[in-house]
Short mmCIF file of C-alpha atoms in Angstrom, two decimals:
data_model
loop_
_atom_site.label_atom_id
_atom_site.label_comp_id
_atom_site.label_asym_id
_atom_site.label_seq_id
_atom_site.Cartn_x
_atom_site.Cartn_y
_atom_site.Cartn_z
CA MET H 1 12.50 -33.27 8.39
CA PRO H 2 15.87 -31.52 8.90
CA GLY H 3 17.26 -32.01 12.40
CA ASN H 4 15.88 -34.33 15.05
CA SER H 5 12.30 -33.03 15.12
CA ILE H 6 9.36 -34.67 13.42
CA ALA H 7 7.67 -31.31 12.73
CA ARG H 8 8.40 -27.61 12.84
CA ASN H 9 7.22 -25.50 15.73
CA ASP H 10 4.25 -23.20 15.14
CA LEU H 11 3.69 -20.62 17.90
CA TRP H 12 0.43 -19.57 16.28
CA ASN H 13 -1.28 -22.84 17.29
CA VAL H 14 -3.30 -21.09 19.98
CA ALA H 15 -6.51 -22.64 21.36
CA PRO H 16 -8.81 -19.92 22.73
CA ARG H 17 -12.08 -20.85 24.44
CA VAL H 18 -14.86 -18.65 25.71
CA GLY H 19 -18.32 -19.25 27.13
CA ILE H 20 -21.25 -17.29 28.52
CA VAL H 21 -24.37 -18.19 30.50
CA ILE H 22 -27.38 -15.89 30.88
CA ASP H 23 -30.46 -16.23 33.07
CA PRO H 24 -32.86 -13.91 31.21
CA LYS H 25 -35.39 -13.44 34.01
CA GLY H 26 -33.29 -14.28 37.03
CA ALA H 27 -35.78 -16.85 38.17
CA GLY H 28 -33.51 -19.87 37.68
CA THR H 29 -35.97 -21.60 35.34
CA GLU H 30 -34.32 -20.82 31.99
CA THR H 31 -30.85 -20.24 30.66
CA ILE H 32 -29.16 -19.17 27.44
CA ARG H 33 -25.67 -20.53 26.86
CA ALA H 34 -23.14 -19.87 24.14
CA SER H 35 -19.53 -20.97 23.70
CA TYR H 36 -16.68 -21.07 21.20
CA GLY H 37 -13.42 -22.96 21.17
CA ARG H 38 -10.55 -23.93 18.93
CA LEU H 39 -9.25 -27.45 19.32
CA TYR H 40 -6.28 -29.28 17.79
CA ASP H 41 -5.92 -32.90 16.83
CA LEU H 42 -2.89 -35.19 16.69
CA PRO H 43 -2.25 -37.71 13.91
CA HIS H 44 -2.84 -41.28 15.03
CA MET H 45 -0.07 -43.84 15.21
CA GLN H 46 -0.60 -45.28 11.73
CA THR H 47 -0.60 -41.95 9.86
CA PHE H 48 3.08 -42.18 8.93
CA SER H 49 3.31 -45.98 8.60
CA ALA H 50 3.89 -45.69 4.83
CA GLN H 51 7.38 -44.37 5.52
CA ALA H 52 8.39 -47.71 6.99
CA GLN H 53 7.14 -49.44 3.83
CA MET H 54 9.04 -47.28 1.33
CA SER H 55 12.40 -48.06 -0.17
CA PRO H 56 15.07 -48.66 0.87
CA TRP H 57 13.74 -49.82 4.25
CA GLY H 58 10.73 -51.57 2.85
CA ASN H 59 8.89 -51.77 -0.45
CA THR H 60 5.46 -51.64 -1.94
CA SER H 61 5.51 -52.20 -5.67
CA THR H 62 2.64 -51.88 -8.12
CA VAL H 63 2.52 -54.74 -10.64
CA THR H 64 -0.11 -54.32 -13.38
CA ASN H 65 1.17 -56.77 -15.98
CA MET H 66 1.24 -60.46 -14.91
CA PRO H 67 1.21 -62.64 -18.06
CA GLN H 68 1.76 -65.75 -15.92
CA GLY H 69 -0.70 -64.75 -13.24
CA TRP H 70 0.05 -65.39 -9.60
CA ASP H 71 2.29 -68.33 -10.45
CA ASN H 72 5.03 -65.87 -11.36
CA PRO H 73 3.83 -62.28 -10.74
CA TRP H 74 7.31 -60.76 -11.22
CA VAL H 75 8.08 -62.27 -14.61
CA ALA H 76 7.43 -59.00 -16.50
CA VAL H 77 9.19 -56.78 -13.90
CA GLN H 78 12.75 -55.81 -14.66
CA GLY H 79 15.00 -57.07 -11.90
CA GLY H 80 12.50 -59.73 -10.86
CA ASP H 81 11.33 -60.34 -7.31
CA PRO H 82 12.57 -57.48 -5.04
CA ILE H 83 11.78 -59.28 -1.78
CA PRO H 84 15.10 -61.18 -1.33
CA ASN H 85 17.08 -57.93 -1.48
CA LEU H 86 14.77 -56.30 1.07
CA LEU H 87 15.17 -59.20 3.51
CA ASN H 88 18.89 -58.55 3.69
CA GLY H 89 18.30 -54.91 4.63
CA PRO H 90 19.62 -51.78 2.87
CA ASN H 91 23.37 -51.41 2.33
CA SER H 92 25.78 -49.56 0.05
CA THR H 93 25.03 -51.90 -2.87
CA SER H 94 21.25 -51.96 -2.49
CA THR H 95 19.20 -50.92 -5.47
CA PHE H 96 15.80 -49.34 -5.54
CA PRO H 97 13.10 -51.61 -6.98
CA LEU H 98 11.20 -50.69 -10.10
CA ALA H 99 7.63 -49.33 -9.95
CA ALA H 100 7.81 -48.72 -6.21
CA ASN H 101 5.15 -46.77 -4.36
CA TYR H 102 5.99 -43.71 -2.29
CA THR H 103 4.23 -41.27 0.00
CA THR H 104 5.52 -37.73 0.52
CA TYR H 105 4.64 -35.23 3.23
CA PRO H 106 5.09 -31.44 3.13
CA LEU H 107 7.77 -30.07 5.45
CA ASP H 108 5.32 -27.47 6.80
CA LEU H 109 2.52 -29.89 7.62
CA PRO H 110 -0.08 -27.96 9.71
CA ALA H 111 -1.99 -29.58 12.53
CA THR H 112 -5.66 -30.30 12.05
CA SER H 113 -7.78 -27.81 14.00
CA THR H 114 -11.50 -27.37 14.68
CA ASP H 115 -13.42 -24.17 15.32
CA GLN H 116 -16.42 -25.21 17.37
CA TRP H 117 -19.35 -23.13 18.59
CA ASN H 118 -22.80 -23.69 20.06
CA VAL H 119 -25.85 -21.81 21.32
CA SER H 120 -28.46 -23.42 23.60
CA TYR H 121 -31.69 -22.50 25.34
CA GLN H 122 -33.02 -24.48 28.31
CA ARG H 123 -36.28 -23.99 30.17
CA GLN H 124 -37.96 -25.71 33.07
CA ILE H 125 -41.68 -26.33 32.67
CA ALA H 126 -43.60 -26.92 35.88
CA SER H 127 -41.62 -28.87 38.43
CA ALA H 128 -40.65 -32.02 36.53
CA TRP H 129 -40.21 -31.07 32.86
CA MET H 130 -37.33 -29.44 31.05
CA VAL H 131 -36.92 -28.69 27.35
CA SER H 132 -33.92 -27.44 25.42
CA ALA H 133 -32.91 -26.40 21.93
CA ASN H 134 -29.30 -26.38 20.83
CA TYR H 135 -27.42 -25.27 17.73
CA LEU H 136 -24.05 -27.02 17.18
CA GLY H 137 -21.58 -26.05 14.54
CA ASN H 138 -17.96 -26.57 13.67
CA VAL H 139 -15.46 -26.17 10.84
CA VAL H 140 -12.42 -28.39 10.58
CA HIS H 141 -9.32 -26.89 8.99
CA HIS H 142 -6.34 -28.70 7.47
CA VAL H 143 -8.02 -32.08 6.90
CA TRP H 144 -5.21 -34.29 5.64
CA THR H 145 -6.09 -35.62 2.20
CA THR H 146 -3.83 -37.13 -0.49
CA ASN H 147 -3.29 -36.38 -4.16
CA GLN H 148 -1.76 -38.72 -6.74
CA ILE H 149 1.12 -36.74 -8.28
CA ASN H 150 2.31 -39.53 -10.58
CA PRO H 151 -0.91 -40.65 -12.32
CA ALA H 152 -1.08 -42.64 -15.51
CA VAL H 153 -1.98 -40.60 -18.60
CA PHE H 154 -4.63 -42.07 -20.83
CA GLY H 155 -3.85 -42.40 -24.54
CA PRO H 156 -4.52 -44.59 -27.60
CA GLY H 157 -3.90 -48.26 -26.84
CA ALA H 158 -3.84 -47.71 -23.09
CA THR H 159 -4.49 -50.79 -20.94
CA VAL H 160 -4.25 -51.64 -17.27
CA GLY H 161 -1.07 -53.57 -18.05
CA SER H 162 0.64 -50.42 -19.34
CA THR H 163 -0.25 -48.26 -16.32
CA ASN H 164 3.32 -47.79 -15.07
CA GLN H 165 4.61 -46.98 -18.55
CA ARG H 166 2.04 -44.19 -18.86
CA ARG H 167 2.78 -42.46 -15.57
CA VAL H 168 3.89 -38.83 -15.62
CA LEU H 169 7.48 -39.42 -14.47
CA PHE H 170 7.99 -42.32 -16.86
CA LEU H 171 6.82 -40.22 -19.81
CA GLN H 172 9.18 -37.42 -18.81
CA ASN H 173 12.22 -39.64 -18.26
CA PRO H 174 11.79 -43.42 -18.75
CA SER H 175 15.21 -44.34 -17.31
CA GLU H 176 14.46 -42.60 -13.98
CA GLY H 177 10.66 -42.75 -14.07
CA GLN H 178 10.59 -46.55 -14.19
CA TYR H 179 11.47 -46.63 -10.48
CA PHE H 180 8.24 -44.84 -9.50
CA ALA H 181 4.66 -46.04 -9.57
CA SER H 182 2.15 -44.45 -7.23
CA ILE H 183 3.32 -41.30 -5.42
CA GLN H 184 0.79 -39.99 -2.96
CA GLU H 185 1.33 -36.45 -1.73
CA VAL H 186 -0.37 -35.44 1.50
CA ASP H 187 -2.50 -32.35 0.93
CA PRO H 188 -3.39 -30.72 4.29
CA ASN H 189 -5.81 -28.18 2.82
CA GLY H 190 -9.04 -30.09 3.13
CA THR H 191 -11.95 -28.83 5.19
CA SER H 192 -15.03 -30.22 6.90
CA ASP H 193 -18.08 -28.54 8.35
CA TYR H 194 -20.95 -29.66 10.56
CA HIS H 195 -24.21 -27.90 11.48
CA GLY H 196 -26.87 -29.47 13.65
CA ILE H 197 -30.01 -28.71 15.67
CA LEU H 198 -30.50 -30.75 18.85
CA LEU H 199 -33.91 -30.73 20.54
CA SER H 200 -34.39 -32.52 23.84
CA ILE H 201 -36.99 -33.09 26.51
CA GLN H 202 -36.61 -34.49 30.00
CA ARG H 203 -39.03 -35.42 32.74
CA ARG H 204 -37.60 -36.04 36.15
CA ARG H 205 -38.92 -39.00 38.02
CA ALA H 206 -42.30 -38.17 39.49
CA ASN H 207 -45.11 -40.57 40.35
CA GLY H 208 -42.88 -43.41 39.15
CA PHE H 209 -42.51 -42.03 35.63
CA SER H 210 -39.43 -40.55 33.96
CA LEU H 211 -38.65 -39.72 30.33
CA GLN H 212 -35.69 -38.54 28.28
CA GLY H 213 -35.74 -37.87 24.56
CA ASN H 214 -33.75 -36.04 21.91
CA TYR H 215 -33.86 -35.44 18.18
CA THR H 216 -30.99 -34.21 16.03
CA PHE H 217 -31.13 -32.84 12.52
CA SER H 218 -27.66 -32.29 11.11
CA ARG H 219 -25.61 -31.95 8.00
CA CYS H 220 -21.93 -32.83 7.78
CA ILE H 221 -19.81 -32.31 4.65
CA THR H 222 -16.13 -33.15 4.33
CA ASP H 223 -13.24 -33.59 1.99
CA ARG H 224 -12.10 -37.21 1.93
CA TRP H 225 -9.77 -37.66 4.88
CA ASN H 226 -6.97 -40.15 4.26
CA GLN H 227 -6.37 -41.97 7.53
CA GLU H 228 -3.32 -43.88 6.28
CA PRO H 229 -1.69 -42.10 3.34
CA GLY H 230 -0.08 -44.58 0.94
CA VAL H 231 -1.36 -47.66 2.84
CA SER H 232 -5.10 -48.12 3.23
CA GLY H 233 -6.39 -44.63 2.43
CA ALA H 234 -7.29 -43.56 -1.10
CA PRO H 235 -6.04 -40.47 -2.94
CA TYR H 236 -8.32 -38.21 -4.98
CA LEU H 237 -10.26 -40.14 -7.59
CA ILE H 238 -9.36 -37.46 -10.15
CA PRO H 239 -5.70 -36.36 -9.60
CA GLY H 240 -5.53 -32.72 -8.50
CA ASN H 241 -9.30 -32.43 -8.01
CA ARG H 242 -10.07 -32.34 -4.28
CA ALA H 243 -13.62 -31.06 -4.90
CA ALA H 244 -14.60 -34.27 -6.73
CA ASP H 245 -14.08 -36.21 -3.45
CA ARG H 246 -16.08 -33.90 -1.20
CA GLY H 247 -19.16 -35.54 0.25
CA ARG H 248 -21.08 -36.62 3.33
CA CYS H 249 -19.25 -37.45 6.54
CA PRO H 250 -19.15 -41.20 7.31
CA ASN H 251 -21.55 -42.36 10.04
CA SER H 252 -23.21 -38.95 10.37
CA PRO H 253 -26.96 -39.42 9.77
CA ASP H 254 -29.17 -36.47 8.84
CA HIS H 255 -31.81 -37.49 11.42
CA SER H 256 -31.34 -39.19 14.79
CA LEU H 257 -33.96 -39.87 17.45
CA ASN H 258 -33.47 -41.40 20.89
CA THR H 259 -36.09 -41.81 23.62
CA SER H 260 -36.09 -43.66 26.92
CA ILE H 261 -39.02 -44.21 29.30
CA VAL H 262 -39.09 -45.79 32.75
CA TYR H 263 -42.30 -46.42 34.70
CA GLU H 264 -42.58 -48.01 38.11
CA ILE H 265 -45.86 -49.85 38.62
CA PRO H 266 -47.43 -48.58 41.85
CA GLY H 267 -48.83 -51.95 42.96
CA ALA H 268 -52.23 -52.79 44.33
CA GLY H 269 -53.86 -54.19 47.44
CA THR H 270 -52.24 -54.74 50.77
CA GLY H 271 -50.00 -57.25 52.46
CA MET H 272 -48.73 -60.04 50.24
CA THR H 273 -50.65 -58.72 47.23
CA LEU H 274 -48.95 -55.32 47.50
CA ALA H 275 -45.56 -56.98 48.00
CA LEU H 276 -45.94 -59.02 44.82
CA THR H 277 -47.35 -56.27 42.60
CA SER H 278 -45.19 -53.31 43.66
CA GLY H 279 -41.56 -52.59 42.82
CA TRP H 280 -41.86 -53.61 39.14
CA GLN H 281 -40.27 -51.30 36.57
CA VAL H 282 -41.10 -51.22 32.90
CA SER H 283 -38.60 -49.52 30.59
CA ALA H 284 -38.37 -48.87 26.87
CA ILE H 285 -35.70 -47.35 24.65
CA LEU H 286 -36.46 -46.23 21.08
CA SER H 287 -33.66 -45.29 18.70
CA ALA H 288 -34.00 -44.35 15.06
CA ARG H 289 -31.66 -42.86 12.52
CA SER H 290 -31.65 -42.16 8.83
CA GLY H 291 -29.33 -44.10 6.60
CA SER H 292 -25.72 -43.29 5.81
CA TYR H 293 -24.69 -42.16 2.34
CA TYR H 294 -22.58 -44.38 0.13
CA THR H 295 -21.01 -44.53 -3.29
CA VAL H 296 -21.78 -46.75 -6.28
CA THR H 297 -18.48 -47.99 -7.75
CA THR H 298 -17.42 -50.12 -10.69
CA GLY H 299 -14.63 -51.87 -8.82
CA VAL H 300 -12.07 -51.27 -11.59
CA ASP H 301 -9.87 -48.54 -13.07
CA ASN H 302 -12.14 -47.29 -15.87
CA ALA H 303 -10.16 -44.08 -16.43
CA LEU H 304 -6.91 -46.13 -16.67
CA SER H 305 -5.26 -43.59 -14.37
CA GLY H 306 -3.89 -46.11 -11.87
CA GLN H 307 -6.68 -45.48 -9.35
CA PRO H 308 -8.89 -48.57 -8.79
CA ASN H 309 -12.49 -48.83 -7.66
CA GLN H 310 -13.82 -45.82 -9.54
CA ARG H 311 -17.35 -44.45 -9.54
CA ALA H 312 -20.17 -45.39 -11.89
CA SER H 313 -22.37 -43.20 -14.07
CA GLN H 314 -26.08 -42.89 -13.36
CA THR H 315 -28.26 -43.35 -16.46
CA LEU H 316 -31.79 -43.19 -14.93
CA THR H 317 -33.27 -40.38 -12.86
CA ASP H 318 -34.65 -42.87 -10.32
CA PRO H 319 -32.07 -45.56 -9.48
CA PHE H 320 -34.36 -47.55 -7.20
CA VAL H 321 -36.50 -50.60 -8.00
CA ALA H 322 -40.27 -50.18 -7.79
CA ASN H 323 -40.63 -52.26 -4.60
CA PRO H 324 -37.32 -52.14 -2.74
CA THR H 325 -36.42 -54.91 -0.32
CA PHE H 326 -33.42 -55.49 1.87
CA ALA H 327 -32.07 -57.96 -0.71
CA GLN H 328 -32.35 -55.53 -3.62
CA TRP H 329 -33.44 -51.95 -3.75
CA LEU H 330 -31.20 -50.47 -6.44
CA ASN H 331 -31.94 -50.98 -10.13
CA PRO H 332 -28.80 -52.27 -11.88
CA ALA H 333 -30.06 -50.79 -15.15
CA ALA H 334 -29.75 -47.31 -13.59
CA PHE H 335 -25.95 -47.46 -13.63
CA GLN H 336 -23.25 -48.13 -16.12
CA ALA H 337 -19.46 -48.14 -16.20
CA PRO H 338 -17.90 -45.06 -17.82
CA THR H 339 -16.11 -45.51 -21.12
CA ALA H 340 -12.37 -46.17 -21.04
CA GLY H 341 -10.31 -43.12 -20.18
CA THR H 342 -13.20 -41.26 -18.52
CA TYR H 343 -14.55 -40.90 -15.01
CA GLY H 344 -18.03 -41.71 -13.80
CA THR H 345 -20.52 -38.90 -13.40
CA MET H 346 -21.86 -39.86 -9.97
CA PRO H 347 -20.62 -37.74 -7.08
CA LEU H 348 -19.18 -39.20 -3.90
CA ASP H 349 -21.77 -40.51 -1.44
CA ALA H 350 -24.66 -39.94 -3.82
CA ILE H 351 -27.23 -42.36 -2.42
CA ARG H 352 -28.60 -42.70 1.10
CA GLY H 353 -28.84 -46.19 2.52
CA PHE H 354 -31.36 -47.89 4.77
CA ALA H 355 -32.84 -46.08 7.76
CA ARG H 356 -32.68 -48.07 11.00
CA TRP H 357 -34.75 -48.17 14.16
CA GLY H 358 -34.81 -50.34 17.21
CA ILE H 359 -36.82 -50.85 20.39
CA ASP H 360 -35.44 -52.29 23.61
CA MET H 361 -37.96 -53.16 26.32
CA GLY H 362 -37.41 -54.55 29.76
CA VAL H 363 -39.21 -55.51 32.99
CA THR H 364 -37.31 -55.65 36.26
CA ARG H 365 -38.20 -56.47 39.86
CA SER H 366 -35.93 -56.25 42.88
CA PHE H 367 -36.36 -58.37 46.02
CA ARG H 368 -34.66 -57.53 49.27
CA THR H 369 -34.11 -60.62 51.39
CA GLN H 370 -31.86 -58.96 53.92
CA PRO H 371 -30.86 -55.31 54.53
CA SER H 372 -27.62 -55.85 52.59
CA ILE H 373 -28.80 -58.42 50.06
CA ARG H 374 -31.01 -57.69 47.04
CA PHE H 375 -32.02 -59.99 44.17
CA SER H 376 -33.23 -58.68 40.81
CA PHE H 377 -35.37 -60.31 38.14
CA ALA H 378 -35.07 -58.91 34.62
CA SER H 379 -36.69 -59.75 31.28
CA LYS H 380 -35.57 -57.90 28.18
CA HIS H 381 -36.67 -57.86 24.57
CA SER H 382 -35.10 -56.16 21.57
CA THR H 383 -36.35 -55.62 18.04
CA CYS H 384 -34.88 -53.72 15.15
CA SER H 385 -35.78 -52.99 11.58
CA THR H 386 -34.50 -51.26 8.46
CA ARG H 387 -36.27 -49.63 5.59
CA SER H 388 -35.13 -48.17 2.33
CA THR H 389 -34.93 -44.43 1.85
CA ARG H 390 -35.55 -43.40 -1.71
CA ARG H 391 -33.24 -40.42 -1.86
CA ILE H 392 -30.48 -39.29 -4.18
CA GLN H 393 -28.03 -36.66 -3.07
CA ASN H 394 -27.22 -34.99 -6.35
CA ARG H 395 -25.59 -31.95 -4.83
CA ARG H 396 -23.96 -31.22 -1.47
#
C-alpha cells in the first residue's frame, strides 16, 4: 500500500441502524418488533500472515518432484535448498527462490459488511406463558475468498511432478515464470446469506414449574471464505470459478431444538417429613440439531492443476449403505475419482452428516444450616446420541 497506511479510507462505510416496536392493542400483552442494521467486520490477526512468509523476508516453496524422497527433497530444484539464504536475512545479493508461493491483495480491498434485519412477534398467554415467532435474515457482502491466478495447465503427459513447469507464468516465460508456483489472489467479491425462523415458548416459574424452549429452521449459503489466504485457507477448486465453491455455511444446521425444564417438588407431610421431601429440584435440558454438510474428496490433485484434495464424482443416486451405522454409512461404490485432467462432479458440501441430540438431567437439593451458610446436593446425568440423515444436497 503506498504511504504509511495499511488500507485506503472509504467514507462510504456508513453503518445505519433503525428499529421499531409496536403494541398493536395497547394492552401490553403483545408486541411487534422490526429492525435493520449494517455492520462491518475487521480481518483477524492472521489474515495477512502470508506476507511475512513470502520472499524475500520468508519463503514457502512448492516442491512436486522429489526423486530421492524426503532424504533430499531439494535435489531436483535449481539452486538447491533455499533455507540457508533465508536464515541470513535479505540483502543486496539475495536471490529469490524458485517455485515460491505468493499471495497478493487488491489495493482497494473493501471491508466485509453485513446487512441484517429481523421481524418478531411476541404474545403473552395467560399470566405465565409467552410465545414468540421471529424471522432473521442477513446478507454478507465482500466475503474475502481467494483465486489461484497461476494454475497448472493440463496437457498430454502431465504429471504431479511437472506441476510447476505447467503453470501459466512458466508457459508464458520460463526464465521468469520458474520463480513462481502458487499465486493466490484475494477476491473480496464473495457473498453469504442467511434466512431463519425462530419459534420460542417460555413459562415463567409458577407452582414450582418453569419451561423454556426454542426451535430454529434456517438456511445459510456462502462462498468459501479464506481465513488465511496463502497459508491454511484454500483457493477456488476450479481457478476463476467462485460459484463452484459456493455451499452450506460451516456449523450452521438446518434444524436446531433446545428445551429446558425445571420442576420443584412440593414435598409432603409435616415436620421432618416435609423438611426431607421439599426443596428438591428436577431439571432437564434437551438439545437436538441436524447434521452439518460436508464434502467427499479424493485427497489428491486429480485435475493436475496444482490444487490438492479435490472432490469426487458420485456414480450412484443413493450414496448410502442399506443399514447405516456410525462406523460406516456411505457406500464406497457410490463414488469414484475423476479422470486425470478433470474435476469431480460433486458440489461442495453435498452430503449432510449425522444428526445429534443430547439430554442432561439433574436433581438438586439445598440445605441451609445457618442463615448465611447453605449446602447443595446435586446429581447429574447426561446422554447423547447420533443418527444418520439420508440426505443429499444436490443443489443449493
